[in-house]
Short mmCIF file of C-alpha atoms in Angstrom, two decimals:
data_model
loop_
_atom_site.label_atom_id
_atom_site.label_comp_id
_atom_site.label_asym_id
_atom_site.label_seq_id
_atom_site.Cartn_x
_atom_site.Cartn_y
_atom_site.Cartn_z
CA UNK A 42 0.01 -0.12 0.06
CA UNK A 43 1.33 3.44 -0.96
CA UNK A 44 0.28 6.77 0.57
CA UNK A 45 0.09 10.10 -1.23
CA UNK A 46 -0.08 13.58 0.01
CA UNK A 47 -3.43 15.43 -0.11
CA UNK A 48 -1.62 18.46 -1.34
CA UNK A 49 -0.54 16.31 -4.41
CA UNK A 50 2.96 17.79 -4.60
CA UNK A 51 5.04 15.04 -2.86
CA UNK A 52 6.17 11.53 -3.96
CA UNK A 53 4.06 8.53 -2.85
CA UNK A 54 5.52 6.68 -0.11
CA UNK A 55 5.22 3.45 1.83
CA UNK A 56 3.36 2.80 5.08
CA UNK A 57 6.68 2.79 6.97
CA UNK A 58 7.80 6.05 5.28
CA UNK A 59 4.29 7.69 5.98
CA UNK A 60 4.40 6.59 9.72
CA UNK A 61 8.07 7.78 10.17
CA UNK A 62 7.55 11.06 8.26
CA UNK A 63 4.41 11.90 9.83
CA UNK A 64 3.58 14.80 7.45
CA UNK A 65 4.44 14.86 3.77
CA UNK A 66 7.32 17.35 2.48
CA UNK A 67 4.53 19.64 0.98
CA UNK A 68 2.84 19.76 4.35
CA UNK A 69 0.03 17.56 3.07
CA UNK A 70 -1.53 14.73 5.23
CA UNK A 71 -0.93 11.11 3.82
CA UNK A 72 -3.92 9.34 2.58
CA UNK A 73 -3.97 5.55 1.27
CA UNK A 74 -4.08 5.08 -2.55
CA UNK A 75 -6.69 2.35 -2.42
CA UNK A 76 -9.58 1.35 -0.04
CA UNK A 77 -10.85 -2.06 -0.62
CA UNK A 78 -14.09 -3.03 0.98
CA UNK A 79 -14.19 -6.13 3.17
CA UNK A 80 -16.30 -9.05 2.16
CA UNK A 81 -19.98 -8.90 2.95
CA UNK A 82 -19.97 -12.37 4.55
CA UNK A 83 -17.27 -10.98 7.14
CA UNK A 84 -19.29 -8.00 7.91
CA UNK A 85 -22.48 -10.00 8.31
CA UNK A 86 -20.98 -12.31 10.76
CA UNK A 87 -18.88 -10.05 12.85
CA UNK A 88 -20.04 -11.58 16.19
CA UNK A 89 -18.16 -14.78 14.88
CA UNK A 90 -14.87 -13.11 15.18
CA UNK A 91 -12.80 -11.62 18.16
CA UNK A 92 -11.91 -7.96 18.39
CA UNK A 93 -8.48 -8.75 17.37
CA UNK A 94 -9.44 -10.70 14.45
CA UNK A 95 -11.76 -7.89 13.34
CA UNK A 96 -9.08 -5.35 13.69
CA UNK A 97 -6.56 -7.38 11.80
CA UNK A 98 -8.80 -7.78 8.80
CA UNK A 99 -9.60 -3.87 8.98
CA UNK A 100 -5.91 -2.63 9.24
CA UNK A 101 -3.89 -5.37 7.10
CA UNK A 102 -4.46 -3.78 3.49
CA UNK A 103 -3.26 -0.42 4.83
CA UNK A 104 0.02 -2.01 6.39
CA UNK A 105 0.53 -4.27 3.38
CA UNK A 106 3.51 -6.62 3.69
CA UNK A 107 5.72 -4.12 5.49
CA UNK A 108 5.03 -5.76 8.83
CA UNK A 109 4.90 -9.45 8.99
CA UNK A 110 1.38 -10.93 9.69
CA UNK A 111 2.37 -12.64 12.99
CA UNK A 112 4.04 -9.47 14.06
CA UNK A 113 1.07 -7.17 13.11
CA UNK A 114 -1.26 -9.70 15.04
CA UNK A 115 0.91 -9.21 18.16
CA UNK A 116 0.98 -5.40 17.84
CA UNK A 117 -2.86 -5.63 17.53
CA UNK A 118 -3.11 -8.02 20.62
CA UNK A 119 -0.98 -5.62 22.62
CA UNK A 120 -2.99 -2.57 21.50
CA UNK A 121 -6.43 -3.97 22.27
CA UNK A 122 -5.80 -5.10 25.84
CA UNK A 123 -9.05 -3.72 27.22
CA UNK A 124 -12.77 -3.41 26.72
CA UNK A 125 -14.98 -1.20 24.34
CA UNK A 126 -18.47 -1.89 25.82
CA UNK A 127 -21.69 -0.28 24.31
CA UNK A 128 -24.13 0.81 27.16
CA UNK A 129 -27.59 1.62 26.57
CA UNK A 130 -28.92 5.11 27.57
CA UNK A 131 -32.49 4.88 26.20
CA UNK A 132 -34.37 2.97 23.53
CA UNK A 133 -32.87 4.75 20.67
CA UNK A 134 -29.67 5.95 22.09
CA UNK A 135 -26.45 4.16 23.44
CA UNK A 136 -22.70 5.20 24.28
CA UNK A 137 -19.59 3.53 23.07
CA UNK A 138 -17.31 3.77 26.12
CA UNK A 139 -13.58 4.31 24.80
CA UNK A 140 -12.04 4.89 28.15
CA UNK A 141 -10.87 1.55 29.56
CA UNK A 142 -7.47 1.90 28.37
CA UNK A 143 -4.28 2.84 30.45
CA UNK A 144 -4.94 6.67 30.40
CA UNK A 145 -8.57 6.42 30.20
CA UNK A 146 -9.11 8.00 26.76
CA UNK A 147 -10.05 6.86 23.29
CA UNK A 148 -6.67 7.80 22.04
CA UNK A 149 -5.07 4.91 23.83
CA UNK A 150 -5.67 2.69 20.84
CA UNK A 151 -4.06 4.87 18.21
CA UNK A 152 -1.16 5.86 20.42
CA UNK A 153 -0.29 2.33 21.39
CA UNK A 154 -0.78 0.94 17.81
CA UNK A 155 1.62 3.73 16.36
CA UNK A 156 4.16 3.15 19.17
CA UNK A 157 4.41 -0.58 18.52
CA UNK A 158 4.73 -0.06 14.59
CA UNK A 159 7.33 2.66 15.10
CA UNK A 160 9.25 0.36 17.59
CA UNK A 161 9.17 -2.42 14.86
CA UNK A 162 10.27 -0.03 12.29
CA UNK A 163 13.07 1.17 14.37
CA UNK A 164 14.31 -2.18 15.84
CA UNK A 165 17.54 -2.42 13.88
CA UNK A 166 18.10 1.25 13.25
CA UNK A 167 20.47 3.37 14.77
CA UNK A 168 18.84 6.62 13.88
CA UNK A 169 16.81 7.70 16.56
CA UNK A 170 13.40 9.31 16.15
CA UNK A 171 11.68 12.10 17.97
CA UNK A 172 8.00 12.01 18.03
CA UNK A 173 6.87 15.48 18.18
CA UNK A 174 3.04 15.99 19.20
CA UNK A 175 0.64 18.75 19.99
CA UNK A 176 -2.38 17.89 22.41
CA UNK A 177 -5.60 19.68 23.33
CA UNK A 178 -5.84 17.33 26.24
CA UNK A 179 -5.91 13.60 25.92
CA UNK A 180 -3.69 12.82 22.85
CA UNK A 181 -0.69 13.96 25.28
CA UNK A 182 -1.23 11.53 27.97
CA UNK A 183 -2.03 8.63 25.51
CA UNK A 184 1.14 9.15 23.50
CA UNK A 185 3.30 9.68 26.47
CA UNK A 186 2.15 6.36 28.10
CA UNK A 187 1.98 4.47 24.47
CA UNK A 188 5.67 5.34 23.82
CA UNK A 189 7.10 5.20 27.42
CA UNK A 190 10.32 3.39 27.33
CA UNK A 191 10.13 2.51 23.70
CA UNK A 192 13.78 1.79 22.33
CA UNK A 193 15.00 4.62 19.99
CA UNK A 194 12.13 7.11 20.35
CA UNK A 195 12.05 10.33 22.14
CA UNK A 196 8.57 12.04 22.79
CA UNK A 197 8.21 15.91 23.02
CA UNK A 198 4.73 17.00 23.67
CA UNK A 199 3.44 20.55 23.24
CA UNK A 200 0.23 21.44 25.11
CA UNK A 201 -1.69 24.80 25.70
CA UNK A 202 -0.86 26.22 29.14
CA UNK A 203 -4.03 26.48 31.27
CA UNK A 204 -6.16 24.82 28.81
CA UNK A 205 -5.97 21.04 29.70
CA UNK A 206 -7.47 19.60 32.77
CA UNK A 207 -5.24 18.83 35.83
CA UNK A 208 -5.42 15.12 35.44
CA UNK A 209 -4.73 15.55 31.86
CA UNK A 210 -1.54 17.64 32.49
CA UNK A 211 -0.32 15.15 35.09
CA UNK A 212 -0.62 12.37 32.61
CA UNK A 213 1.75 13.89 30.22
CA UNK A 214 4.32 15.77 32.42
CA UNK A 215 4.99 13.25 35.26
CA UNK A 216 6.29 10.23 33.39
CA UNK A 217 9.87 11.19 32.77
CA UNK A 218 12.23 8.80 30.91
CA UNK A 219 11.80 9.54 27.15
CA UNK A 220 8.87 11.88 27.54
CA UNK A 221 9.42 15.64 27.62
CA UNK A 222 6.45 18.11 27.81
CA UNK A 223 6.48 21.77 26.59
CA UNK A 224 4.01 24.22 28.05
CA UNK A 225 2.81 26.48 25.38
CA UNK A 226 1.74 30.06 26.08
CA UNK A 227 -1.09 29.85 23.45
CA UNK A 228 -4.00 27.55 22.44
CA UNK A 229 -3.91 23.99 20.80
CA UNK A 230 -3.80 25.54 17.18
CA UNK A 231 -0.65 27.31 18.14
CA UNK A 232 0.84 23.90 19.17
CA UNK A 233 -0.20 22.24 16.17
CA UNK A 234 1.16 24.98 13.89
CA UNK A 235 4.54 24.66 15.61
CA UNK A 236 4.61 20.98 15.18
CA UNK A 237 3.80 21.29 11.39
CA UNK A 238 6.43 23.95 10.89
CA UNK A 239 9.10 21.94 12.67
CA UNK A 240 8.59 18.95 10.25
CA UNK A 241 9.44 21.12 7.40
CA UNK A 242 12.25 22.94 8.98
CA UNK A 243 15.46 21.62 7.27
CA UNK A 244 17.53 23.17 10.30
CA UNK A 245 16.05 20.73 12.82
CA UNK A 246 18.92 18.38 13.58
CA UNK A 247 16.95 15.29 14.36
CA UNK A 248 14.38 12.97 12.74
CA UNK A 249 10.97 14.12 13.44
CA UNK A 250 7.66 12.31 13.35
CA UNK A 251 4.20 13.03 14.59
CA UNK A 252 1.88 11.08 16.81
CA UNK A 253 -1.26 13.43 16.28
CA UNK A 254 -3.97 12.05 14.12
CA UNK A 255 -2.22 13.43 11.15
CA UNK A 256 -0.03 10.33 11.53
CA UNK A 257 -1.66 7.42 9.68
CA UNK A 258 -0.64 5.01 12.36
CA UNK A 259 -2.47 7.07 15.07
CA UNK A 260 -5.31 7.70 12.63
CA UNK A 261 -6.31 4.45 10.96
CA UNK A 262 -6.64 2.20 14.07
CA UNK A 263 -9.61 4.56 15.19
CA UNK A 264 -11.63 2.48 12.75
CA UNK A 265 -11.67 -0.37 15.09
CA UNK A 266 -14.03 1.26 17.53
CA UNK A 267 -16.78 1.46 15.04
CA UNK A 268 -16.43 -2.26 14.12
CA UNK A 269 -16.40 -3.29 17.69
CA UNK A 270 -19.58 -1.36 18.46
CA UNK A 271 -21.41 -2.50 15.33
CA UNK A 272 -20.60 -5.98 16.45
CA UNK A 273 -22.48 -5.55 19.71
CA UNK A 274 -25.53 -3.99 18.28
CA UNK A 275 -26.20 -5.10 14.72
CA UNK A 276 -28.65 -7.88 15.76
CA UNK A 277 -30.99 -5.43 17.00
CA UNK A 278 -31.83 -4.80 13.21
CA UNK A 279 -31.82 -0.97 13.53
CA UNK A 280 -29.90 1.35 11.33
CA UNK A 281 -26.98 2.65 13.24
CA UNK A 282 -25.74 6.20 13.62
CA UNK A 283 -22.66 7.43 15.29
CA UNK A 284 -22.42 10.73 17.01
CA UNK A 285 -18.70 11.62 17.31
CA UNK A 286 -17.43 14.44 19.78
CA UNK A 287 -15.04 16.16 17.25
CA UNK A 288 -11.98 18.38 17.55
CA UNK A 289 -9.46 17.65 14.96
CA UNK A 290 -11.92 15.25 13.29
CA UNK A 291 -9.60 12.22 13.15
CA UNK A 292 -12.05 9.84 14.94
CA UNK A 293 -14.91 10.62 12.84
CA UNK A 294 -12.89 10.46 9.67
CA UNK A 295 -11.79 6.94 10.89
CA UNK A 296 -15.42 5.98 11.31
CA UNK A 297 -16.05 7.05 7.69
CA UNK A 298 -13.05 4.77 6.56
CA UNK A 299 -14.82 1.89 8.41
CA UNK A 300 -17.96 2.77 6.47
CA UNK A 301 -15.87 2.82 3.23
CA UNK A 302 -14.73 -0.75 4.24
CA UNK A 303 -18.26 -1.95 4.01
CA UNK A 304 -19.51 -1.25 7.71
CA UNK A 305 -23.21 -0.32 7.06
CA UNK A 306 -23.39 2.83 9.06
CA UNK A 307 -26.27 4.88 8.19
CA UNK A 308 -25.12 8.45 9.09
CA UNK A 309 -22.21 10.28 11.15
CA UNK A 310 -22.83 13.34 13.21
CA UNK A 311 -19.70 15.38 14.02
CA UNK A 312 -20.76 17.00 17.32
CA UNK A 313 -18.69 20.14 18.31
CA UNK A 314 -18.45 22.69 20.93
CA UNK A 315 -18.40 26.41 20.08
CA UNK A 316 -15.49 25.88 17.88
CA UNK A 317 -17.88 25.36 14.77
CA UNK A 318 -15.72 25.80 11.68
CA UNK A 319 -17.13 22.55 10.19
CA UNK A 320 -20.88 23.12 11.06
CA UNK A 321 -20.50 26.66 9.49
CA UNK A 322 -18.98 24.98 6.41
CA UNK A 323 -21.84 22.68 5.98
CA UNK A 324 -24.21 25.45 6.58
CA UNK A 325 -22.59 28.13 4.31
CA UNK A 326 -20.41 25.86 1.86
CA UNK A 327 -17.26 27.99 2.82
CA UNK A 328 -14.44 26.55 4.80
CA UNK A 329 -13.29 29.39 7.25
CA UNK A 330 -10.73 28.25 9.86
CA UNK A 331 -10.90 30.58 13.02
CA UNK A 332 -8.83 30.70 16.21
CA UNK A 333 -9.87 28.21 18.81
CA UNK A 334 -12.05 29.17 21.88
CA UNK A 335 -11.72 27.58 25.31
CA UNK A 336 -14.57 25.38 26.55
CA UNK A 337 -15.17 22.73 29.27
CA UNK A 338 -14.89 20.19 26.43
CA UNK A 339 -11.33 21.20 25.93
CA UNK A 340 -9.99 18.30 23.78
CA UNK A 341 -12.42 19.63 21.03
CA UNK A 342 -11.10 23.30 21.24
CA UNK A 343 -9.90 23.17 17.67
CA UNK A 344 -10.42 26.08 15.28
CA UNK A 345 -8.75 24.47 12.24
CA UNK A 346 -9.29 20.60 12.36
CA UNK A 347 -6.49 18.79 10.37
CA UNK A 348 -8.20 15.75 9.48
CA UNK A 349 -11.24 17.43 7.88
CA UNK A 350 -9.27 17.54 4.34
CA UNK A 351 -9.15 13.70 4.75
CA UNK A 352 -13.04 13.56 5.02
CA UNK A 353 -13.30 15.92 2.09
CA UNK A 354 -11.15 13.34 0.05
CA UNK A 355 -13.27 10.61 0.98
CA UNK A 356 -16.27 12.38 -0.74
CA UNK A 357 -14.06 13.80 -3.51
CA UNK A 358 -14.64 17.15 -2.27
CA UNK A 359 -18.22 17.05 -3.07
CA UNK A 360 -20.15 18.83 -0.23
CA UNK A 361 -23.51 17.49 -1.37
CA UNK A 362 -22.33 13.92 -1.28
CA UNK A 363 -20.79 14.71 2.17
CA UNK A 364 -24.02 15.92 3.55
CA UNK A 365 -26.00 12.62 2.50
CA UNK A 366 -23.84 10.88 5.13
CA UNK A 367 -22.51 13.35 7.54
CA UNK A 368 -24.02 16.13 9.76
CA UNK A 369 -22.44 18.46 12.17
CA UNK A 370 -23.86 20.56 14.98
CA UNK A 371 -22.39 22.88 17.49
CA UNK A 372 -23.23 23.17 21.24
CA UNK A 373 -22.14 25.68 23.95
CA UNK A 374 -20.96 24.93 27.51
CA UNK A 375 -24.47 25.64 29.07
CA UNK A 376 -26.06 23.01 26.67
CA UNK A 377 -23.29 20.62 27.49
CA UNK A 378 -23.80 20.72 31.33
CA UNK A 379 -27.56 20.55 30.65
CA UNK A 380 -27.13 17.32 28.61
CA UNK A 381 -25.01 15.83 31.42
CA UNK A 382 -27.88 16.53 33.76
CA UNK A 383 -30.40 14.92 31.39
CA UNK A 384 -28.31 11.78 30.86
CA UNK A 385 -27.78 11.35 34.42
CA UNK A 386 -31.51 12.01 35.49
CA UNK A 387 -32.61 9.63 32.67
CA UNK A 388 -30.26 6.78 33.07
CA UNK A 389 -28.02 7.55 36.12
CA UNK A 390 -25.22 7.37 33.57
CA UNK A 391 -22.31 9.78 34.38
CA UNK A 392 -20.94 11.43 31.06
CA UNK A 393 -17.92 13.53 30.60
CA UNK A 394 -18.48 16.88 28.86
CA UNK A 395 -17.19 15.46 25.40
CA UNK A 396 -19.63 12.50 25.69
CA UNK A 397 -22.29 14.92 26.39
CA UNK A 398 -21.80 16.98 23.31
CA UNK A 399 -21.97 13.50 21.52
CA UNK A 400 -25.08 12.86 23.18
CA UNK A 401 -26.64 16.36 22.03
CA UNK A 402 -25.50 15.61 18.35
CA UNK A 403 -27.42 12.32 18.58
CA UNK A 404 -30.42 13.86 19.84
CA UNK A 405 -30.41 16.78 17.20
CA UNK A 406 -30.16 14.27 14.65
CA UNK A 407 -33.00 12.16 15.90
CA UNK A 408 -35.35 15.09 15.83
CA UNK A 409 -35.81 14.49 12.02
CA UNK A 410 -34.67 10.94 11.85
CA UNK A 411 -36.42 8.43 14.11
CA UNK A 412 -36.03 4.78 14.47
CA UNK A 413 -32.44 4.43 14.14
CA UNK A 414 -29.97 3.65 16.90
CA UNK A 415 -27.82 6.47 17.64
CA UNK A 416 -24.52 5.72 19.47
CA UNK A 417 -22.63 8.56 20.86
CA UNK A 418 -18.72 8.05 21.75
CA UNK A 419 -17.67 8.53 25.44
CA UNK A 420 -14.20 9.51 24.59
CA UNK A 421 -12.65 9.79 28.08
CA UNK A 422 -13.41 8.85 31.70
CA UNK A 423 -15.53 11.50 33.75
CA UNK A 424 -12.67 11.64 36.27
CA UNK A 425 -10.52 13.47 33.64
CA UNK A 426 -12.78 16.32 33.90
CA UNK A 427 -13.48 16.06 37.73
CA UNK A 428 -14.26 19.73 38.24
CA UNK A 429 -16.74 19.88 35.52
CA UNK A 430 -18.44 16.61 36.41
CA UNK A 431 -18.64 17.15 40.04
CA UNK A 432 -19.87 20.80 39.78
CA UNK A 433 -22.63 19.57 37.39
CA UNK A 434 -23.75 16.57 38.86
CA UNK A 435 -24.89 15.16 42.19
CA UNK A 436 -21.91 12.66 42.18
CA UNK A 437 -18.59 12.02 43.70
CA UNK A 438 -16.51 10.18 40.91
CA UNK A 439 -14.23 7.49 42.11
CA UNK A 440 -10.52 7.84 41.25
CA UNK A 441 -9.51 4.73 39.03
CA UNK A 442 -6.03 3.09 39.76
CA UNK A 443 -4.77 4.39 36.47
CA UNK A 444 -5.28 8.00 37.62
CA UNK A 445 -4.14 7.46 41.10
CA UNK A 446 -0.78 6.66 39.84
CA UNK A 447 -0.08 10.28 38.61
CA UNK A 448 -1.87 12.36 40.97
CA UNK A 449 0.87 12.70 43.62
CA UNK A 450 3.68 12.94 40.84
CA UNK A 451 5.46 16.12 40.33
CA UNK A 452 4.96 17.92 37.12
CA UNK A 453 7.88 18.58 34.95
CA UNK A 454 7.39 20.88 31.95
CA UNK A 455 9.35 23.52 30.01
CA UNK A 456 7.55 26.88 29.07
CA UNK A 457 7.78 28.26 25.59
CA UNK A 458 5.91 30.81 23.63
CA UNK A 459 7.25 30.72 20.00
CA UNK A 460 8.28 28.47 17.29
CA UNK A 461 11.81 29.68 17.78
CA UNK A 462 12.03 28.57 21.28
CA UNK A 463 10.97 25.19 20.05
CA UNK A 464 13.43 25.06 17.37
CA UNK A 465 16.20 25.98 20.00
CA UNK A 466 14.89 23.38 22.35
CA UNK A 467 14.84 20.59 19.73
CA UNK A 468 18.46 21.58 18.58
CA UNK A 469 19.73 21.66 22.30
CA UNK A 470 21.33 18.99 24.29
CA UNK A 471 18.03 18.80 26.44
CA UNK A 472 16.42 16.18 24.18
CA UNK A 473 18.52 13.13 24.45
CA UNK A 474 17.93 10.64 21.47
#
C-alpha cells in the first residue's frame, strides 16, 4: 500500500515512510491510494470474530507486507488489551465507552498501535526518532504512555498552558524517561502549527515524526471502535448512526473509513463545541478556519481541524455527497452541562463533557430521523474532567487506579511561547535521542 499527500506535490511513500515522516514534505497529510471493502460475509458475521481478528482484517491492507502478519497480530493484541462496551442510555440511544485503556481516553488505541509500529520499524536502526506531538488534552497522555520506554524514540509533547485539565496535565508531565513536556503560552492551534512547521524545517537536527492523528498509524486504528460497536448492536436490526465528539476530526474520519470498508453505518454526526468551523462549512459552503475558543470540552477546542481534509477527500470534495452521510452541530457549555444532567437524570449514567456533546448531536439528529440507533462516543472517563463533572452532577467520581498513579507525581514541563523557542529546544542537548 502506498500513500499520497493530499496536497499532491510530494512523491508517494510506503506505509513505513508515512509513519516515520508523519507529514509529507509539501505539508500535506498522507492518504491511502486504495480502500478495498471487506467481504459482505465478514461484515454480516462480525460476532463470529474476536476484536483482534476484526482489527486485523480492517487494518492489514493499509499496512501491506511491511510488517509480517504474525508481528502485526501481536501489535494488535497488545494494543487492544481492554474492553469497548456499548452501554444503553434509552431505547434509541447508546454510548460506546472508549476510556478503559491505560490513560482512560479513546486515543490509547491509536497511540499504542503507532508506538508498536514505530518500535518495529526502528528495531535495527541506529537513527533515533523524535515524536513531536501537539495535544488539546488526551492525546498527550495517551502518546506519553504508549511510547514510554520505547527503544530509540524520544517524545516531545506541546500543550496549551492552562487549557487542559489537571489530570490531563499530570498524565503528560510526570512520566519522565523518554517523555518531555513543553507548556505553550497559547492555544492548541498554536501548538499544532509549531509541530507542522518543525516537520518542514531543514535546520532541525533530528528525525521528527508526529503522533497526532495526522499520522496514519495514529489515525487508521480508530476504525476499530466502530467495528466493535457495530458487532455489539447489529442484531438489534436497527440502522446505526454514530455521533462523534469532534475536535481535530480524526476519530470521525476513521469511522467514515470503516464505512468505506463496508460497515453499514447509516449516518455520522460530528458534534462540536463552540469551535464550529465544520458546522459553519456545511451550512454556508465556505471553509473558514478561526482561532480556537476555550470550553469545558477542551479536547475539542480546535479552530482548524487537520483531518477534515481527509473527510473531504473521502467524498471527492463534493459537499452535497458529504451531507448525505454526514451532519455537524455545535453546542455551547451551558447546553453541554444540561445534557450531562439529562443523561444522569434519565439513566444515572455519568458522562464527561465530550460525551455529552456527542449525546446532544445524537438527539439533534433524531429530531428528524426517528427509528435508528444513535451511538455517541464517550471518549474519556469522567474523572479526567473532575471539576466539571462534580460541579454539574450530584456525584462523587471514584478515582481509578490508572489516575491515582499520577496524582501525587511532580509536574515537569518547560515553558515556551514561540516557534523559535521550540526550534532552539529541539536543537539543544536537552532532548537526548
